PDB file of C-alpha atoms in Angstrom:
ATOM      1  CA  MET L   1     -94.472 -14.030 -19.247  1.00 47.00           C
ATOM      2  CA  ASN L   2     -92.606 -16.479 -17.059  1.00 46.00           C
ATOM      3  CA  GLU L   3     -90.248 -17.257 -19.931  1.00 48.00           C
ATOM      4  CA  LEU L   4     -89.525 -13.523 -20.393  1.00 43.00           C
ATOM      5  CA  ASN L   5     -88.706 -13.141 -16.688  1.00 49.00           C
ATOM      6  CA  SER L   6     -86.389 -16.123 -16.770  1.00 50.00           C
ATOM      7  CA  VAL L   7     -84.529 -14.771 -19.822  1.00 43.00           C
ATOM      8  CA  THR L   8     -84.151 -11.362 -18.130  1.00 48.00           C
ATOM      9  CA  SER L   9     -82.776 -12.877 -14.926  1.00 51.00           C
ATOM     10  CA  ALA L  10     -80.340 -15.046 -16.896  1.00 47.00           C
ATOM     11  CA  SER L  11     -79.046 -12.041 -18.790  1.00 50.00           C
ATOM     12  CA  ARG L  12     -78.556 -10.131 -15.531  1.00 50.00           C
ATOM     13  CA  THR L  13     -76.672 -13.076 -14.079  1.00 49.00           C
ATOM     14  CA  SER L  14     -74.410 -13.305 -17.118  1.00 48.00           C
ATOM     15  CA  ASN L  15     -73.746  -9.549 -17.025  1.00 50.00           C
ATOM     16  CA  GLY L  16     -72.845  -9.749 -13.328  1.00 50.00           C
ATOM     17  CA  SER L  17     -70.462 -12.613 -13.920  1.00 48.00           C
ATOM     18  CA  ASN L  18     -68.864 -10.753 -16.827  1.00 49.00           C
ATOM     19  CA  ASN L  19     -68.412  -7.683 -14.631  1.00 50.00           C
ATOM     20  CA  ASP L  20     -66.756  -9.831 -11.980  1.00 49.00           C
ATOM     21  CA  VAL L  21     -64.431 -11.295 -14.586  1.00 44.00           C
ATOM     22  CA  TYR L  22     -63.593  -7.843 -15.918  1.00 46.00           C
ATOM     23  CA  SER L  23     -62.950  -6.489 -12.413  1.00 48.00           C
ATOM     24  CA  SER L  24     -60.708  -9.405 -11.473  1.00 47.00           C
ATOM     25  CA  ALA L  25     -58.820  -9.060 -14.754  1.00 46.00           C
ATOM     26  CA  SER L  26     -58.318  -5.323 -14.177  1.00 48.00           C
ATOM     27  CA  ILE L  27     -57.059  -5.967 -10.651  1.00 45.00           C
ATOM     28  CA  ALA L  28     -54.653  -8.613 -11.935  1.00 45.00           C
ATOM     29  CA  SER L  29     -53.357  -6.322 -14.671  1.00 48.00           C
ATOM     30  CA  ALA L  30     -52.930  -3.477 -12.199  1.00 44.00           C
ATOM     31  CA  THR L  31     -51.053  -5.766  -9.825  1.00 46.00           C
ATOM     32  CA  THR L  32     -48.848  -7.011 -12.650  1.00 44.00           C
ATOM     33  CA  SER L  33     -48.134  -3.480 -13.860  1.00 45.00           C
ATOM     34  CA  SER L  34     -47.238  -2.358 -10.341  1.00 44.00           C
ATOM     35  CA  THR L  35     -44.877  -5.258  -9.721  1.00 44.00           C
ATOM     36  CA  ARG L  36     -43.294  -5.072 -13.180  1.00 44.00           C
ATOM     37  CA  PRO L  37     -41.144  -1.968 -12.452  1.00 45.00           C
ATOM     38  CA  ARG L  38     -39.918  -3.545  -9.246  1.00 44.00           C
ATOM     39  CA  ALA L  39     -38.916  -6.697 -11.085  1.00 39.00           C
ATOM     40  CA  LEU L  40     -37.229  -4.595 -13.771  1.00 39.00           C
ATOM     41  CA  VAL L  41     -35.250  -2.630 -11.194  1.00 44.00           C
ATOM     42  CA  ALA L  42     -34.268  -5.850  -9.417  1.00 44.00           C
ATOM     43  CA  SER L  43     -33.061  -7.356 -12.695  1.00 46.00           C
ATOM     44  CA  LEU L  44     -30.975  -4.268 -13.503  1.00 52.00           C
ATOM     45  CA  LYS L  45     -29.331  -4.176 -10.080  1.00 69.00           C
ATOM     46  CA  SER L  46     -25.806  -5.551 -10.040  1.00 74.00           C
ATOM     47  CA  PRO L  47     -25.179  -8.472  -7.663  1.00 82.00           C
ATOM     48  CA  ARG L  48     -21.857  -6.836  -6.794  1.00 86.00           C
ATOM     49  CA  ARG L  49     -23.170  -3.398  -5.883  1.00 89.00           C
ATOM     50  CA  VAL L  50     -22.604  -4.064  -2.168  1.00 92.00           C
ATOM     51  CA  TRP L  51     -18.945  -4.868  -2.823  1.00 93.00           C
ATOM     52  CA  TYR L  52     -18.554  -1.795  -5.023  1.00 94.00           C
ATOM     53  CA  CYS L  53     -20.061   0.402  -2.305  1.00 94.00           C
ATOM     54  CA  ALA L  54     -17.760  -1.110   0.312  1.00 95.00           C
ATOM     55  CA  LEU L  55     -14.778  -0.569  -1.982  1.00 95.00           C
ATOM     56  CA  PHE L  56     -15.850   3.023  -2.639  1.00 95.00           C
ATOM     57  CA  ILE L  57     -16.049   3.868   1.077  1.00 95.00           C
ATOM     58  CA  SER L  58     -12.850   2.063   2.053  1.00 95.00           C
ATOM     59  CA  SER L  59     -10.856   3.497  -0.882  1.00 95.00           C
ATOM     60  CA  LEU L  60     -12.092   6.996  -0.023  1.00 95.00           C
ATOM     61  CA  ILE L  61     -10.833   6.617   3.546  1.00 95.00           C
ATOM     62  CA  ALA L  62      -7.586   5.043   2.332  1.00 94.00           C
ATOM     63  CA  MET L  63      -7.008   7.841  -0.172  1.00 94.00           C
ATOM     64  CA  GLY L  64      -7.422  10.552   2.462  1.00 93.00           C
ATOM     65  CA  SER L  65      -5.210   8.640   4.887  1.00 92.00           C
ATOM     66  CA  THR L  66      -2.532   8.154   2.222  1.00 92.00           C
ATOM     67  CA  PHE L  67      -2.479  11.867   1.458  1.00 92.00           C
ATOM     68  CA  GLU L  68      -2.121  12.628   5.163  1.00 91.00           C
ATOM     69  CA  ALA L  69       0.618  10.035   5.682  1.00 89.00           C
ATOM     70  CA  VAL L  70       2.643  11.332   2.721  1.00 88.00           C
ATOM     71  CA  LYS L  71       2.147  14.900   3.940  1.00 88.00           C
ATOM     72  CA  MET L  72       3.432  13.984   7.387  1.00 86.00           C
ATOM     73  CA  GLN L  73       6.491  12.284   5.893  1.00 83.00           C
ATOM     74  CA  ARG L  74       7.195  15.265   3.663  1.00 82.00           C
ATOM     75  CA  ARG L  75       7.429  17.520   6.720  1.00 82.00           C
ATOM     76  CA  TYR L  76      10.687  15.848   7.756  1.00 78.00           C
ATOM     77  CA  THR L  77      12.316  16.112   4.327  1.00 79.00           C
ATOM     78  CA  ALA L  78      13.682  19.103   2.473  1.00 75.00           C
ATOM     79  CA  PRO L  79      11.345  20.761  -0.038  1.00 76.00           C
ATOM     80  CA  THR L  80      13.917  20.260  -2.788  1.00 76.00           C
ATOM     81  CA  ILE L  81      13.823  16.466  -2.373  1.00 80.00           C
ATOM     82  CA  PRO L  82      11.110  14.925  -4.578  1.00 82.00           C
ATOM     83  CA  PRO L  83       8.685  12.317  -3.240  1.00 83.00           C
ATOM     84  CA  THR L  84       9.944   8.775  -3.179  1.00 84.00           C
ATOM     85  CA  PRO L  85       8.658   6.224  -5.729  1.00 86.00           C
ATOM     86  CA  THR L  86       6.855   4.408  -2.910  1.00 86.00           C
ATOM     87  CA  GLN L  87       4.975   7.556  -1.935  1.00 86.00           C
ATOM     88  CA  GLN L  88       4.069   8.324  -5.523  1.00 89.00           C
ATOM     89  CA  TRP L  89       2.879   4.814  -6.258  1.00 91.00           C
ATOM     90  CA  SER L  90       0.852   4.551  -3.048  1.00 90.00           C
ATOM     91  CA  VAL L  91      -0.979   7.790  -3.886  1.00 92.00           C
ATOM     92  CA  ALA L  92      -1.510   6.793  -7.525  1.00 93.00           C
ATOM     93  CA  SER L  93      -2.788   3.270  -6.830  1.00 93.00           C
ATOM     94  CA  ILE L  94      -5.385   4.201  -4.228  1.00 93.00           C
ATOM     95  CA  THR L  95      -6.510   7.252  -6.231  1.00 94.00           C
ATOM     96  CA  ILE L  96      -7.051   5.154  -9.364  1.00 95.00           C
ATOM     97  CA  THR L  97      -8.976   2.609  -7.281  1.00 95.00           C
ATOM     98  CA  PHE L  98     -11.267   5.305  -5.914  1.00 96.00           C
ATOM     99  CA  LEU L  99     -11.881   6.879  -9.337  1.00 95.00           C
ATOM    100  CA  LEU L 100     -12.668   3.559 -11.038  1.00 94.00           C
ATOM    101  CA  THR L 101     -15.066   2.564  -8.272  1.00 95.00           C
ATOM    102  CA  PHE L 102     -16.736   5.977  -8.357  1.00 95.00           C
ATOM    103  CA  LEU L 103     -17.254   5.790 -12.125  1.00 93.00           C
ATOM    104  CA  THR L 104     -18.673   2.256 -11.843  1.00 92.00           C
ATOM    105  CA  LEU L 105     -21.194   3.212  -9.182  1.00 92.00           C
ATOM    106  CA  SER L 106     -22.128   6.388 -11.064  1.00 92.00           C
ATOM    107  CA  LEU L 107     -22.892   4.382 -14.206  1.00 90.00           C
ATOM    108  CA  GLN L 108     -24.980   1.882 -12.249  1.00 88.00           C
ATOM    109  CA  MET L 109     -27.038   4.623 -10.601  1.00 89.00           C
ATOM    110  CA  ALA L 110     -27.361   6.996 -13.562  1.00 89.00           C
ATOM    111  CA  SER L 111     -28.158   4.422 -16.239  1.00 86.00           C
ATOM    112  CA  PRO L 112     -28.884   0.905 -14.930  1.00 85.00           C
ATOM    113  CA  ALA L 113     -29.894  -0.308 -18.407  1.00 85.00           C
ATOM    114  CA  LYS L 114     -26.568   0.705 -19.967  1.00 83.00           C
ATOM    115  CA  ALA L 115     -24.658  -0.721 -17.016  1.00 83.00           C
ATOM    116  CA  THR L 116     -26.488  -4.031 -17.443  1.00 81.00           C
ATOM    117  CA  LYS L 117     -25.809  -4.068 -21.189  1.00 83.00           C
ATOM    118  CA  TYR L 118     -22.174  -3.017 -21.286  1.00 82.00           C
ATOM    119  CA  LEU L 119     -20.784  -3.858 -17.834  1.00 85.00           C
ATOM    120  CA  HIS L 120     -22.603  -6.493 -15.793  1.00 86.00           C
ATOM    121  CA  GLY L 121     -21.214  -9.958 -16.398  1.00 83.00           C
ATOM    122  CA  THR L 122     -18.978  -8.940 -19.305  1.00 88.00           C
ATOM    123  CA  LYS L 123     -15.254  -9.262 -19.863  1.00 90.00           C
ATOM    124  CA  LEU L 124     -15.017  -5.537 -19.243  1.00 91.00           C
ATOM    125  CA  GLU L 125     -16.273  -5.993 -15.682  1.00 91.00           C
ATOM    126  CA  LEU L 126     -13.901  -8.911 -15.147  1.00 91.00           C
ATOM    127  CA  GLY L 127     -10.970  -6.785 -16.310  1.00 93.00           C
ATOM    128  CA  LEU L 128     -12.157  -3.931 -14.087  1.00 94.00           C
ATOM    129  CA  ILE L 129     -12.348  -6.189 -11.029  1.00 94.00           C
ATOM    130  CA  LEU L 130      -8.911  -7.675 -11.729  1.00 94.00           C
ATOM    131  CA  LEU L 131      -7.502  -4.174 -12.114  1.00 95.00           C
ATOM    132  CA  LEU L 132      -9.069  -3.071  -8.834  1.00 95.00           C
ATOM    133  CA  SER L 133      -7.721  -6.187  -7.107  1.00 94.00           C
ATOM    134  CA  GLY L 134      -4.215  -5.441  -8.379  1.00 94.00           C
ATOM    135  CA  PHE L 135      -4.279  -1.804  -7.293  1.00 95.00           C
ATOM    136  CA  THR L 136      -5.678  -2.613  -3.830  1.00 94.00           C
ATOM    137  CA  CYS L 137      -3.082  -5.352  -3.361  1.00 92.00           C
ATOM    138  CA  SER L 138      -0.380  -2.843  -4.270  1.00 91.00           C
ATOM    139  CA  SER L 139      -1.865  -0.328  -1.819  1.00 92.00           C
ATOM    140  CA  VAL L 140      -1.730  -2.880   0.977  1.00 91.00           C
ATOM    141  CA  GLY L 141       1.882  -3.697   0.136  1.00 88.00           C
ATOM    142  CA  THR L 142       3.073  -0.103   0.113  1.00 88.00           C
ATOM    143  CA  ALA L 143       1.058   1.030   3.128  1.00 88.00           C
ATOM    144  CA  THR L 144       1.898  -1.898   5.423  1.00 86.00           C
ATOM    145  CA  ASN L 145       5.569  -2.185   4.484  1.00 83.00           C
ATOM    146  CA  PRO L 146       7.674  -1.167   7.504  1.00 82.00           C
ATOM    147  CA  ALA L 147      10.369   0.142   5.172  1.00 78.00           C
ATOM    148  CA  SER L 148       8.030   2.834   3.840  1.00 79.00           C
ATOM    149  CA  GLY L 149       6.884   3.830   7.336  1.00 78.00           C
ATOM    150  CA  MET L 150       3.416   4.925   6.172  1.00 85.00           C
ATOM    151  CA  ALA L 151       1.042   2.755   8.217  1.00 85.00           C
ATOM    152  CA  VAL L 152       3.536   0.479   9.975  1.00 82.00           C
ATOM    153  CA  ASN L 153       6.729   1.621  11.684  1.00 78.00           C
ATOM    154  CA  ALA L 154      10.084  -0.113  11.577  1.00 69.00           C
ATOM    155  CA  SER L 155       9.234  -2.171  14.663  1.00 70.00           C
ATOM    156  CA  GLY L 156       6.161  -3.679  13.016  1.00 72.00           C
ATOM    157  CA  GLY L 157       3.636  -1.662  15.031  1.00 78.00           C
ATOM    158  CA  VAL L 158       0.645   0.038  13.441  1.00 81.00           C
ATOM    159  CA  SER L 159       1.352   3.771  13.476  1.00 82.00           C
ATOM    160  CA  PHE L 160      -1.542   4.894  11.255  1.00 86.00           C
ATOM    161  CA  GLY L 161      -4.642   2.820  11.930  1.00 87.00           C
ATOM    162  CA  ASN L 162      -6.953   4.438   9.379  1.00 90.00           C
ATOM    163  CA  LEU L 163      -4.536   3.782   6.535  1.00 91.00           C
ATOM    164  CA  PHE L 164      -3.734   0.251   7.685  1.00 91.00           C
ATOM    165  CA  TYR L 165      -7.313  -0.981   8.074  1.00 93.00           C
ATOM    166  CA  SER L 166      -8.807   0.921   5.136  1.00 94.00           C
ATOM    167  CA  THR L 167      -6.307  -0.512   2.660  1.00 94.00           C
ATOM    168  CA  TRP L 168      -7.019  -4.023   3.915  1.00 93.00           C
ATOM    169  CA  ALA L 169     -10.761  -3.337   3.686  1.00 95.00           C
ATOM    170  CA  SER L 170     -10.312  -2.174   0.092  1.00 95.00           C
ATOM    171  CA  PHE L 171      -8.438  -5.347  -0.805  1.00 94.00           C
ATOM    172  CA  ILE L 172     -11.070  -7.565   0.842  1.00 94.00           C
ATOM    173  CA  SER L 173     -13.868  -5.707  -0.982  1.00 95.00           C
ATOM    174  CA  ALA L 174     -12.131  -6.155  -4.335  1.00 94.00           C
ATOM    175  CA  MET L 175     -11.619  -9.854  -3.685  1.00 93.00           C
ATOM    176  CA  GLY L 176     -15.271 -10.167  -2.657  1.00 93.00           C
ATOM    177  CA  ALA L 177     -16.318  -8.620  -5.979  1.00 93.00           C
ATOM    178  CA  LEU L 178     -14.059 -11.057  -7.824  1.00 92.00           C
ATOM    179  CA  LEU L 179     -15.496 -14.081  -6.021  1.00 90.00           C
ATOM    180  CA  SER L 180     -19.019 -12.788  -6.656  1.00 90.00           C
ATOM    181  CA  PHE L 181     -18.282 -12.463 -10.383  1.00 91.00           C
ATOM    182  CA  LEU L 182     -16.928 -16.001 -10.553  1.00 89.00           C
ATOM    183  CA  ARG L 183     -19.975 -17.345  -8.733  1.00 88.00           C
ATOM    184  CA  THR L 184     -22.724 -15.506 -10.639  1.00 87.00           C
ATOM    185  CA  GLU L 185     -21.223 -15.239 -14.131  1.00 86.00           C
ATOM    186  CA  ARG L 186     -18.949 -18.272 -14.424  1.00 82.00           C
ATOM    187  CA  GLY L 187     -20.729 -20.674 -12.102  1.00 83.00           C
ATOM    188  CA  PHE L 188     -17.625 -21.274  -9.986  1.00 80.00           C
ATOM    189  CA  ASP L 189     -18.387 -21.007  -6.286  1.00 80.00           C
ATOM    190  CA  VAL L 190     -15.115 -21.026  -4.383  1.00 77.00           C
ATOM    191  CA  SER L 191     -16.767 -21.665  -1.015  1.00 77.00           C
ATOM    192  CA  SER L 192     -18.737 -24.651  -2.313  1.00 79.00           C
ATOM    193  CA  GLU L 193     -15.691 -26.049  -4.074  1.00 75.00           C
ATOM    194  CA  LEU L 194     -13.639 -25.843  -0.902  1.00 75.00           C
ATOM    195  CA  SER L 195     -16.406 -27.439   1.155  1.00 75.00           C
ATOM    196  CA  SER L 196     -16.857 -30.283  -1.332  1.00 77.00           C
ATOM    197  CA  ARG L 197     -13.204 -31.279  -1.006  1.00 75.00           C
ATOM    198  CA  GLY L 198     -13.550 -32.224   2.651  1.00 74.00           C
ATOM    199  CA  ASN L 199     -14.283 -30.943   6.115  1.00 75.00           C
ATOM    200  CA  ARG L 200     -10.859 -29.388   6.740  1.00 82.00           C
ATOM    201  CA  PHE L 201      -9.864 -28.472   3.178  1.00 84.00           C
ATOM    202  CA  ARG L 202     -11.088 -24.896   3.603  1.00 84.00           C
ATOM    203  CA  THR L 203      -9.083 -24.595   6.837  1.00 87.00           C
ATOM    204  CA  TRP L 204      -5.911 -25.715   5.068  1.00 88.00           C
ATOM    205  CA  ALA L 205      -6.492 -23.183   2.290  1.00 87.00           C
ATOM    206  CA  ILE L 206      -6.973 -20.386   4.824  1.00 89.00           C
ATOM    207  CA  LEU L 207      -3.805 -21.495   6.597  1.00 91.00           C
ATOM    208  CA  ILE L 208      -1.841 -21.008   3.364  1.00 91.00           C
ATOM    209  CA  VAL L 209      -2.994 -17.386   3.131  1.00 89.00           C
ATOM    210  CA  VAL L 210      -2.282 -16.701   6.802  1.00 92.00           C
ATOM    211  CA  ALA L 211       1.188 -18.267   6.596  1.00 92.00           C
ATOM    212  CA  LEU L 212       2.003 -16.144   3.537  1.00 91.00           C
ATOM    213  CA  ILE L 213       0.943 -12.965   5.349  1.00 88.00           C
ATOM    214  CA  VAL L 214       3.002 -13.880   8.430  1.00 90.00           C
ATOM    215  CA  MET L 215       6.046 -14.688   6.322  1.00 91.00           C
ATOM    216  CA  GLY L 216       5.787 -11.492   4.272  1.00 87.00           C
ATOM    217  CA  SER L 217       5.210  -9.244   7.277  1.00 85.00           C
ATOM    218  CA  SER L 218       8.090 -10.783   9.214  1.00 86.00           C
ATOM    219  CA  ALA L 219      10.397 -10.470   6.227  1.00 87.00           C
ATOM    220  CA  SER L 220       9.492  -6.805   5.813  1.00 82.00           C
ATOM    221  CA  CYS L 221      10.165  -6.111   9.491  1.00 81.00           C
ATOM    222  CA  TYR L 222      13.470  -7.949   9.315  1.00 83.00           C
ATOM    223  CA  ASP L 223      14.589  -6.004   6.246  1.00 80.00           C
ATOM    224  CA  ALA L 224      13.560  -2.685   7.775  1.00 76.00           C
ATOM    225  CA  LYS L 225      15.343  -3.053  11.110  1.00 75.00           C
ATOM    226  CA  CYS L 226      17.745  -5.974  10.947  1.00 78.00           C
ATOM    227  CA  ASP L 227      19.498  -5.493   7.631  1.00 70.00           C
ATOM    228  CA  GLU L 228      23.219  -4.980   8.235  1.00 59.00           C
ATOM    229  CA  LEU L 229      23.587  -2.734   5.194  1.00 51.00           C
ATOM    230  CA  TYR L 230      21.206  -0.080   6.525  1.00 52.00           C
ATOM    231  CA  ASN L 231      21.340  -0.500  10.303  1.00 54.00           C
ATOM    232  CA  ASP L 232      24.445  -0.241  12.432  1.00 57.00           C
ATOM    233  CA  ILE L 233      22.655  -1.268  15.633  1.00 64.00           C
ATOM    234  CA  ARG L 234      20.612  -4.464  15.405  1.00 66.00           C
ATOM    235  CA  PRO L 235      18.103  -5.286  18.165  1.00 74.00           C
ATOM    236  CA  VAL L 236      18.902  -8.917  18.822  1.00 78.00           C
ATOM    237  CA  LYS L 237      15.573  -9.999  20.312  1.00 82.00           C
ATOM    238  CA  PHE L 238      13.522  -8.253  17.661  1.00 82.00           C
ATOM    239  CA  CYS L 239      15.591  -9.724  14.852  1.00 84.00           C
ATOM    240  CA  ARG L 240      15.312 -13.218  16.308  1.00 87.00           C
ATOM    241  CA  ARG L 241      11.546 -12.890  16.525  1.00 87.00           C
ATOM    242  CA  ALA L 242      11.349 -11.580  12.962  1.00 86.00           C
ATOM    243  CA  ALA L 243      13.502 -14.455  11.717  1.00 89.00           C
ATOM    244  CA  PHE L 244      11.319 -16.908  13.629  1.00 92.00           C
ATOM    245  CA  GLY L 245       8.234 -15.379  11.984  1.00 91.00           C
ATOM    246  CA  VAL L 246       9.770 -15.836   8.544  1.00 92.00           C
ATOM    247  CA  SER L 247      10.685 -19.440   9.324  1.00 93.00           C
ATOM    248  CA  ALA L 248       7.297 -20.278  10.837  1.00 93.00           C
ATOM    249  CA  GLY L 249       5.435 -18.704   7.938  1.00 92.00           C
ATOM    250  CA  CYS L 250       7.554 -20.506   5.377  1.00 93.00           C
ATOM    251  CA  ILE L 251       7.179 -23.894   7.073  1.00 94.00           C
ATOM    252  CA  GLY L 252       3.434 -23.407   7.549  1.00 92.00           C
ATOM    253  CA  CYS L 253       2.943 -22.366   3.935  1.00 92.00           C
ATOM    254  CA  VAL L 254       4.934 -25.297   2.529  1.00 93.00           C
ATOM    255  CA  ALA L 255       3.209 -27.822   4.810  1.00 92.00           C
ATOM    256  CA  SER L 256      -0.253 -26.475   3.991  1.00 91.00           C
ATOM    257  CA  LEU L 257       0.497 -26.500   0.275  1.00 91.00           C
ATOM    258  CA  ALA L 258       1.663 -30.113   0.529  1.00 92.00           C
ATOM    259  CA  VAL L 259      -1.539 -31.151   2.309  1.00 89.00           C
ATOM    260  CA  VAL L 260      -3.722 -29.305  -0.210  1.00 86.00           C
ATOM    261  CA  ALA L 261      -1.820 -30.857  -3.134  1.00 87.00           C
ATOM    262  CA  MET L 262      -2.217 -34.361  -1.677  1.00 86.00           C
ATOM    263  CA  ARG L 263      -5.929 -33.822  -1.081  1.00 82.00           C
ATOM    264  CA  LEU L 264      -6.413 -32.627  -4.647  1.00 78.00           C
ATOM    265  CA  SER L 265      -4.379 -35.491  -6.135  1.00 79.00           C
ATOM    266  CA  CYS L 266      -6.266 -38.077  -4.084  1.00 76.00           C
ATOM    267  CA  ALA L 267      -9.607 -36.575  -5.069  1.00 65.00           C
ATOM    268  CA  THR L 268      -8.840 -36.769  -8.815  1.00 59.00           C
ATOM    269  CA  MET L 269      -7.709 -40.407  -8.669  1.00 56.00           C
TER     270      MET L 269
END
């Protein structure tokens, strides 16, 4: 009788332990199944979606501002005169940028699996980003050129703030997407590479970009208001300042390039 009781209690104990094992296994499987869709969604999400969203918003604002700027300029011209090539190209470049960004975001949201298969990390995405970078760079050039008078007047002042800042924001977003692609898909981190060259190497590289912008902006202002072929009256002070900006930008760019070249040559030796 005692042996029968002991066998019964042992079987109950084994059944209880099996039930505990089954319950823990079911909880683990339920937890795994609940976290699996989240992991799948995270894996399908593009690492450059933030940059695409920023480019979509900035290009939308830039496109509306470009239409308004061209419309305002067309008010002072005769209806028989067609739009200038600068006006046509500025409208076309920012419109193409907006449409490409819209289609990219639509594909990522409508079908993340197809976007991951055919777009993310492929040569197609690299070509798309390079195309967007080229169009945004062209938009910045046409909008901020004082000769066109769209976002910057002949004196170099910002006359249309929305167009000026939105085109620059579009260009920065496109460059951010390009740097993100190089970092995640090609393993080339520009920030880390600049930091590994030295403490002030990144500062010298930034100085090259700033000097180029100063030189280009000053040259555009000088051509728009100080060119003898198109202006009978030349403001002396303004032209001297514009010439000084061109000279300072050129000297700063050449000096920074020389320092960067020496740092790179010394690092490879």
